[in-house]
Coordinates of N, CA and C in Angstrom, one line a residue:
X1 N -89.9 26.8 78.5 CA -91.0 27.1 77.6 C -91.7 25.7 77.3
X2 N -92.7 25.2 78.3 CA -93.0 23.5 78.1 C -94.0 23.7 77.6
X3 N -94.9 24.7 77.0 CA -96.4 24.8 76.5 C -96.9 23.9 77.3
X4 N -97.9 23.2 76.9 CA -98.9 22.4 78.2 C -97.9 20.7 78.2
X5 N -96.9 20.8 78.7 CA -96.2 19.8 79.0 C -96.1 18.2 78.3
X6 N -96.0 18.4 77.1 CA -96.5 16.8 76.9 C -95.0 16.3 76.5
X7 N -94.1 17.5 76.1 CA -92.9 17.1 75.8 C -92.1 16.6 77.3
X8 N -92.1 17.7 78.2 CA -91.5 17.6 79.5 C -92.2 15.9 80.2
X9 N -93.3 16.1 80.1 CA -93.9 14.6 80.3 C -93.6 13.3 79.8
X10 N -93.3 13.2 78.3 CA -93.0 12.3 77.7 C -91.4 12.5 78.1
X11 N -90.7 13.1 78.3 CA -89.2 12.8 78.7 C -89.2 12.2 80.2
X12 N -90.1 12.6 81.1 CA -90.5 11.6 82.3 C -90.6 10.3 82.1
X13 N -91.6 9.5 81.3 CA -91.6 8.6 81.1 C -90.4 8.0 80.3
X14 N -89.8 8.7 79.7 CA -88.5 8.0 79.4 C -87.2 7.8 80.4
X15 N -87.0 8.7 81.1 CA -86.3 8.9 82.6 C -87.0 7.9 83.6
X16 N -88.2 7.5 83.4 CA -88.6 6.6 84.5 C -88.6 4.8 83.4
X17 N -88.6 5.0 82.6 CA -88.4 3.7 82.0 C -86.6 3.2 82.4
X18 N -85.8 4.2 81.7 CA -84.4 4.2 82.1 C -84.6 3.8 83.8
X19 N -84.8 4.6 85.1 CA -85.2 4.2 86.1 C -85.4 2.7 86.7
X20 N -86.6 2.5 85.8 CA -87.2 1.1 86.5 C -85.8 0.1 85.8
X21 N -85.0 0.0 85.1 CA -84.3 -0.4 84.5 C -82.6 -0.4 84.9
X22 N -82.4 0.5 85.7 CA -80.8 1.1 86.4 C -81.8 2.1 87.7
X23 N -81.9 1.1 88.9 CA -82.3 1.0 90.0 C -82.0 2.7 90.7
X24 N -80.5 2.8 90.4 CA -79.3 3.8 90.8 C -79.9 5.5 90.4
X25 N -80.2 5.1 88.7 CA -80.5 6.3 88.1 C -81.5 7.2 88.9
X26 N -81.2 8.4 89.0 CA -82.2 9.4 89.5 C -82.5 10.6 88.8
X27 N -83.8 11.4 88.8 CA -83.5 12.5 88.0 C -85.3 13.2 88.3
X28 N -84.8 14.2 87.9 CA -85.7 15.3 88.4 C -86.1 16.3 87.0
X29 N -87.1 16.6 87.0 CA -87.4 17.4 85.5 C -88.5 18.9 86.4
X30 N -87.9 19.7 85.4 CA -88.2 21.1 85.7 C -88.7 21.4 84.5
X31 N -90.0 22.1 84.5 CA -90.4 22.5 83.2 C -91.3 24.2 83.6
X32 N -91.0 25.5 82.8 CA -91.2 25.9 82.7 C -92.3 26.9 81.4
X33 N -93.2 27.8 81.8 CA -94.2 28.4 80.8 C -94.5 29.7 81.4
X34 N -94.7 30.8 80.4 CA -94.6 32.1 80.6 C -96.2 32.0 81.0
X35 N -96.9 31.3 81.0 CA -98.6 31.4 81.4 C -98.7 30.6 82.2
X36 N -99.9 31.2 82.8 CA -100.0 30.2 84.0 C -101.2 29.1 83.8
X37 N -102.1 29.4 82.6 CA -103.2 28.5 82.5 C -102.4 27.5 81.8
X38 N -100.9 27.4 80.8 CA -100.4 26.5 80.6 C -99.8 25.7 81.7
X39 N -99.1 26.1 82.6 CA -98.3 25.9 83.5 C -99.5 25.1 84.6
X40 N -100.7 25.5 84.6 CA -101.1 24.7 85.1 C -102.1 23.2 84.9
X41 N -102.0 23.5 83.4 CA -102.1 21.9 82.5 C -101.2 20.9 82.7
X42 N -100.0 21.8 82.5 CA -98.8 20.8 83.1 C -98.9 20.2 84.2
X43 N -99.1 20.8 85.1 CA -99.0 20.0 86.7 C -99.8 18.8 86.2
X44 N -100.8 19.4 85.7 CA -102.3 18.6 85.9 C -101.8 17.1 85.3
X45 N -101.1 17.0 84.1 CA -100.3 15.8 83.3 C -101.3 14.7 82.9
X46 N -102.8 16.0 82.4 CA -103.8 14.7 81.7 C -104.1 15.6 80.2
X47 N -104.2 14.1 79.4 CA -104.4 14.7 78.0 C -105.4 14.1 77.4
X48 N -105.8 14.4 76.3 CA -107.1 13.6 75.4 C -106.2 14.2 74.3
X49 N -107.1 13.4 73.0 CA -106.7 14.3 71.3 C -105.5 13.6 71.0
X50 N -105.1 14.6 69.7 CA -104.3 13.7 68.7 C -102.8 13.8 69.5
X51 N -102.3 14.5 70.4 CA -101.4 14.1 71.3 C -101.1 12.8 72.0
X52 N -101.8 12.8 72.6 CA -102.0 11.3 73.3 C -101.9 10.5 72.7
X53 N -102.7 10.0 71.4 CA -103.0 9.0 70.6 C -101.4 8.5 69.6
X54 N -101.0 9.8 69.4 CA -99.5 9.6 68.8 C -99.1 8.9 69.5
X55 N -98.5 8.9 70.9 CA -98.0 8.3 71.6 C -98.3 7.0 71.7
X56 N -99.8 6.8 72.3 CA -100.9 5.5 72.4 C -100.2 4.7 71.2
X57 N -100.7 5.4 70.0 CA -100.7 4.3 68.8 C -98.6 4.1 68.3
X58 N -97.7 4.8 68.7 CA -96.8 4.3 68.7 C -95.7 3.8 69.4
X59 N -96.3 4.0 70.8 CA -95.0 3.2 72.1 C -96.8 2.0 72.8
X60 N -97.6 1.5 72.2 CA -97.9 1.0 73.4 C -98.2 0.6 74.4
X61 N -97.3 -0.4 74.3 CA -96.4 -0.9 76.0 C -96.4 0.2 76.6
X62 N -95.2 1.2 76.4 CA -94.8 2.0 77.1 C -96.3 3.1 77.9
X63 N -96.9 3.2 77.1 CA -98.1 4.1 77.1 C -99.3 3.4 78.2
X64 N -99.1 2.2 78.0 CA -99.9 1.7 79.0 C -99.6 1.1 80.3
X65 N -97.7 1.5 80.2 CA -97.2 1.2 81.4 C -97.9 2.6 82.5
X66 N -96.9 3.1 82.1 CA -96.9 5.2 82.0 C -98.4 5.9 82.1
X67 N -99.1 5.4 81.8 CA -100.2 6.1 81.4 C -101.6 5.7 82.0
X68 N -102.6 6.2 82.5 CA -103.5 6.4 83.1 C -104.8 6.7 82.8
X69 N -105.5 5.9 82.5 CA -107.0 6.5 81.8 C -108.4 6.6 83.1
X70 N -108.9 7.9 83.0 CA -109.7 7.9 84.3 C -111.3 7.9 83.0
X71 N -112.6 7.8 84.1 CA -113.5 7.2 83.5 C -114.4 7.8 82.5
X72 N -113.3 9.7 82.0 CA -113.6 10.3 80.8 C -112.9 10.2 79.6
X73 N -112.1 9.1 79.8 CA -110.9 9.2 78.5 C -110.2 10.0 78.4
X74 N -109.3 10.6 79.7 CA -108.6 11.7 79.7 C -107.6 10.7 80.7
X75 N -106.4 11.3 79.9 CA -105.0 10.0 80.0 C -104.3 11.1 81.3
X76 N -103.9 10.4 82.2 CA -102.7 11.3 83.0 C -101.4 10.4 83.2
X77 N -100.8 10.9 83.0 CA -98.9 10.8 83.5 C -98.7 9.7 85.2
X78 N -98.5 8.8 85.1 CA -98.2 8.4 86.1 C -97.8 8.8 87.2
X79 N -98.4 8.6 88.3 CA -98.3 9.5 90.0 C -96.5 9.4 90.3
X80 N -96.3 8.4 89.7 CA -94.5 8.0 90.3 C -93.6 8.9 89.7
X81 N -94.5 9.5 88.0 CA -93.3 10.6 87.7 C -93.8 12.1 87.7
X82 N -94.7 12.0 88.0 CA -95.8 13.4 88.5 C -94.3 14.3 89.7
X83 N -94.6 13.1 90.7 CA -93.5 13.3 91.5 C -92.5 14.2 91.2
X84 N -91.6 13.6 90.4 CA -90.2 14.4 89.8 C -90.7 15.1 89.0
X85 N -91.6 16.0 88.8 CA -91.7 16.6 87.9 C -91.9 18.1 88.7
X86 N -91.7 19.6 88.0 CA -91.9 20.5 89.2 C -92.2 21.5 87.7
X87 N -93.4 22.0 87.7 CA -93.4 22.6 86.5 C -93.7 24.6 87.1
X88 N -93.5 25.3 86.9 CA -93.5 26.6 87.3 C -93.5 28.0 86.3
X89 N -94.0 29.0 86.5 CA -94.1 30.5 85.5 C -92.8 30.9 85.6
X90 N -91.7 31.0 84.2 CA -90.8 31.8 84.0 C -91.0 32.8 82.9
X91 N -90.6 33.8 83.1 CA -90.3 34.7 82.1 C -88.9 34.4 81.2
X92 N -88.6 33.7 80.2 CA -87.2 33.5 79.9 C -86.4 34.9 79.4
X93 N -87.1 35.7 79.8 CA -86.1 37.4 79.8 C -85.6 37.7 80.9
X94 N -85.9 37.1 82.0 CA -85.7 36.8 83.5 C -84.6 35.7 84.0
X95 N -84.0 36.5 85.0 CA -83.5 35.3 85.7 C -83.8 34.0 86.6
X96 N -83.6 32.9 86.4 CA -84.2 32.0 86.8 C -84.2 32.2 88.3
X97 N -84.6 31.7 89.1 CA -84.7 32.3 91.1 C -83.7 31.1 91.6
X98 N -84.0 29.7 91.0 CA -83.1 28.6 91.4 C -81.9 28.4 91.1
X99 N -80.7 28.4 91.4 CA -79.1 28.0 91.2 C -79.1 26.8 91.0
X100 N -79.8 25.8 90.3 CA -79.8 24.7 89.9 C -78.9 24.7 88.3
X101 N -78.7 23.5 88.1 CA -77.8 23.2 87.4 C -78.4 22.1 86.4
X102 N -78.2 21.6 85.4 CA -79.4 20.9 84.4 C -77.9 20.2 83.9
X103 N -78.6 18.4 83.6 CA -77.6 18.3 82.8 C -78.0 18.4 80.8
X104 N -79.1 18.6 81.2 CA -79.9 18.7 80.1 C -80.8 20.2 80.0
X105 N -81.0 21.1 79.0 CA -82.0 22.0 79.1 C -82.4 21.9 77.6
X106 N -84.1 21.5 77.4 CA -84.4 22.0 76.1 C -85.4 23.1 76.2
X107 N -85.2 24.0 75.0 CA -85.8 25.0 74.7 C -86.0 25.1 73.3
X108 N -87.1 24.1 72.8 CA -87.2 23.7 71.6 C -88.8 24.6 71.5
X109 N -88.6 24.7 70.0 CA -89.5 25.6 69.5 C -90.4 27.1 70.1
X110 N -88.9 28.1 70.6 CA -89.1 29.2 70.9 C -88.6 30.5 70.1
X111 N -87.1 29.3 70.4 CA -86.0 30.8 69.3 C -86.8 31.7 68.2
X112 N -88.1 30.3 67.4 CA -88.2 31.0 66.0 C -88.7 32.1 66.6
X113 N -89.3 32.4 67.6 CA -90.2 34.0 68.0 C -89.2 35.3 68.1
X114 N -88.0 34.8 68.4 CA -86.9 36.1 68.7 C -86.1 36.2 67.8
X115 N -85.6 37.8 68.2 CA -84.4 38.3 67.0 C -83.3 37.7 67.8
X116 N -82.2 37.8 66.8 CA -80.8 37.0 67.5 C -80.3 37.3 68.5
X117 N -80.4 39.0 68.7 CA -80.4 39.7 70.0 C -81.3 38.7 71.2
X118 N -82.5 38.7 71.0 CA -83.1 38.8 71.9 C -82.6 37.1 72.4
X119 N -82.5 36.3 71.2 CA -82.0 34.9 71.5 C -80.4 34.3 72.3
X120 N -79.6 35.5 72.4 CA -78.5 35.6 72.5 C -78.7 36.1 74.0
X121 N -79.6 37.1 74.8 CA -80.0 37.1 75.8 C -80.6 36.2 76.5
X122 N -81.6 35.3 76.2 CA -81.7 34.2 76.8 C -81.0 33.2 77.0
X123 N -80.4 33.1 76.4 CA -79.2 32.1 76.2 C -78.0 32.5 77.5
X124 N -77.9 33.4 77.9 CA -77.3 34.3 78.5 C -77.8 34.2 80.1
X125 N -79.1 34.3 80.0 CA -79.7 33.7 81.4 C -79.7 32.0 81.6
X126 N -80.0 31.4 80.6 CA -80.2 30.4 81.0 C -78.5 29.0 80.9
X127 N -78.0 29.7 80.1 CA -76.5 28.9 80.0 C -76.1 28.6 81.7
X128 N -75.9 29.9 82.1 CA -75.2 30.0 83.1 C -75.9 28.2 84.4
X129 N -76.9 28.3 84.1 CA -77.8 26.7 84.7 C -77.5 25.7 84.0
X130 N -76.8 25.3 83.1 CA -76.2 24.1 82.2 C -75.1 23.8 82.7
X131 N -75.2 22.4 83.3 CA -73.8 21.9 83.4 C -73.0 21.7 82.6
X132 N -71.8 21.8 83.5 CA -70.1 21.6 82.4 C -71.0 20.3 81.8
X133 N -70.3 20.7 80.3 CA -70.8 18.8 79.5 C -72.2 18.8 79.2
X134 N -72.8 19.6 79.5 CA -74.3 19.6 79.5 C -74.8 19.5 78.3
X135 N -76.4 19.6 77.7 CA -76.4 18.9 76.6 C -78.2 20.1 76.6
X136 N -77.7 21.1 75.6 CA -78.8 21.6 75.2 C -79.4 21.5 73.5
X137 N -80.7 21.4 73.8 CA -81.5 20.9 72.3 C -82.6 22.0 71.9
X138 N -82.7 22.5 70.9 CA -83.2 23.3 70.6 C -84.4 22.9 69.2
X139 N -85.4 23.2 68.5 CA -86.4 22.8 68.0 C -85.6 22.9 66.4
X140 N -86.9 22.1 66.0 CA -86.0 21.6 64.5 C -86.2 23.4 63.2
X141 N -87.0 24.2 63.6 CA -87.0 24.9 63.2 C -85.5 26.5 63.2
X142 N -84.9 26.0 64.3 CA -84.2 26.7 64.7 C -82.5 26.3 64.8
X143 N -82.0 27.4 65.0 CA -80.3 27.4 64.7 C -79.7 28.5 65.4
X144 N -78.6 28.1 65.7 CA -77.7 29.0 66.6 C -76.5 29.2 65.8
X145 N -76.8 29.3 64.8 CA -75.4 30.2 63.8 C -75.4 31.3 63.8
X146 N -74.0 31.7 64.3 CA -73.9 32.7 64.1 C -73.9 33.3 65.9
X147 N -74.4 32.4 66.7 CA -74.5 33.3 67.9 C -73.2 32.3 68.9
X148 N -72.3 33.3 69.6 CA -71.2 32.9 69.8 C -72.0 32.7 71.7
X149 N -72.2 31.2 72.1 CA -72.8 31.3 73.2 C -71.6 30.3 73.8
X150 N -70.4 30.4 73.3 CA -69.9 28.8 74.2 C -70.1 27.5 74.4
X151 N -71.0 27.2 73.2 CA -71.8 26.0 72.8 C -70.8 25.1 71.9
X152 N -70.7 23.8 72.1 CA -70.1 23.1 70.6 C -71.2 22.2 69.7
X153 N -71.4 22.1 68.9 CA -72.5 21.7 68.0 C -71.8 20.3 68.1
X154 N -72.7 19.4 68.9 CA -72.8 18.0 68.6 C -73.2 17.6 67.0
X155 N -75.0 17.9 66.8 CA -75.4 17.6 65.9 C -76.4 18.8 65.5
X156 N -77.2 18.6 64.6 CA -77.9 19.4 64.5 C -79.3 19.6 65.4
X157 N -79.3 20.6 66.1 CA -80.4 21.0 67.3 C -79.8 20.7 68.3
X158 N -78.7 20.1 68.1 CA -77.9 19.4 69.7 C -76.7 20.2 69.8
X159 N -76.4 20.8 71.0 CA -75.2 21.5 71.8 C -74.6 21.2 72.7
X160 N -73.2 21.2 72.8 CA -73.2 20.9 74.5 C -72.4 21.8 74.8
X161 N -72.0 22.0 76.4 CA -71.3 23.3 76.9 C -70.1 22.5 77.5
X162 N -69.0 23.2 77.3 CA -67.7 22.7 77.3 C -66.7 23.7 77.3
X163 N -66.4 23.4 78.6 CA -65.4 24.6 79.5 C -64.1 24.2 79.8
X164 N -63.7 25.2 79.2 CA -62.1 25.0 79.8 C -61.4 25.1 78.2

């Protein structure tokens, strides 16, 4: 659930900072949206408005490493993490098509739209793609009490999956 990608984006540029930094490090980001006019902003990975400017006015550096201004003032995501980026239409009532494995999955600010049932089902599809140890984050609005998913509560919004 990446809405028009700026979170899945800005975790790019943090994976490619880490990157340029530990030569070794590799990583790939998968971001999903039930629409496709979203899903296709994302690819697109250009922004204008008070999104951008958050960022602009508080990483800088990083912003002007990362970051791209063409000759409308519309900012795009760097071609190097465009790359690793693979954004696509999921239904999260659906099973995902890929057998991929995440060591990370967030799905921040969705739960508040579902009943526990219905949260307890997705959770159901999408666990099974979290690696052992894996590390899922959920939005600050939201909470998993009460739903018995095999999760251990690091911290608050933070989970991880831990087998055995």
């Amino acid at each position: 659930a990446s809405s028009t990608g700026e979170e899945a984006h800005s975790l790019g540029v943090l994976c490619q900072q880490f990157k340029d930094r530990n030569i070794s490090f590799n990583y790939e980001i998968s971001a999903s949206d039930i629409s496709k006019r979203v899903v296709d902003i994302c690819r697109n990975g250009a922004y204008t408005g008070r999104s951008i400017e958050s960022f602009r006015n508080s990483m800088p550096q990083t912003f002007s490493k990362y970051m791209t201004e063409n000759r409308d003032g519309i900012f795009s995501v760097q071609s190097e993490i465009k790359k690793k980026m693979k954004f696509f239409e999921h239904n999260l009532f659906t099973p995902l098509r890929e057998k991929k494995q995440y060591d990370l999955i967030l799905i921040r600010n969705v739960f508040i739209y579902f009943t526990p049932a219905d949260q307890m089902k997705v959770l159901e599809l999408i666990l099974p793609h979290l690696a052992d140890d894996g590390i899922l984050i959920i939005g600050e609005s939201e909470s998993l009490t009460g739903i018995n998913a095999g999760l251990t509560k690091v911290e608050n919004l933070i989970y991880k999956k831990v087998v055995g």
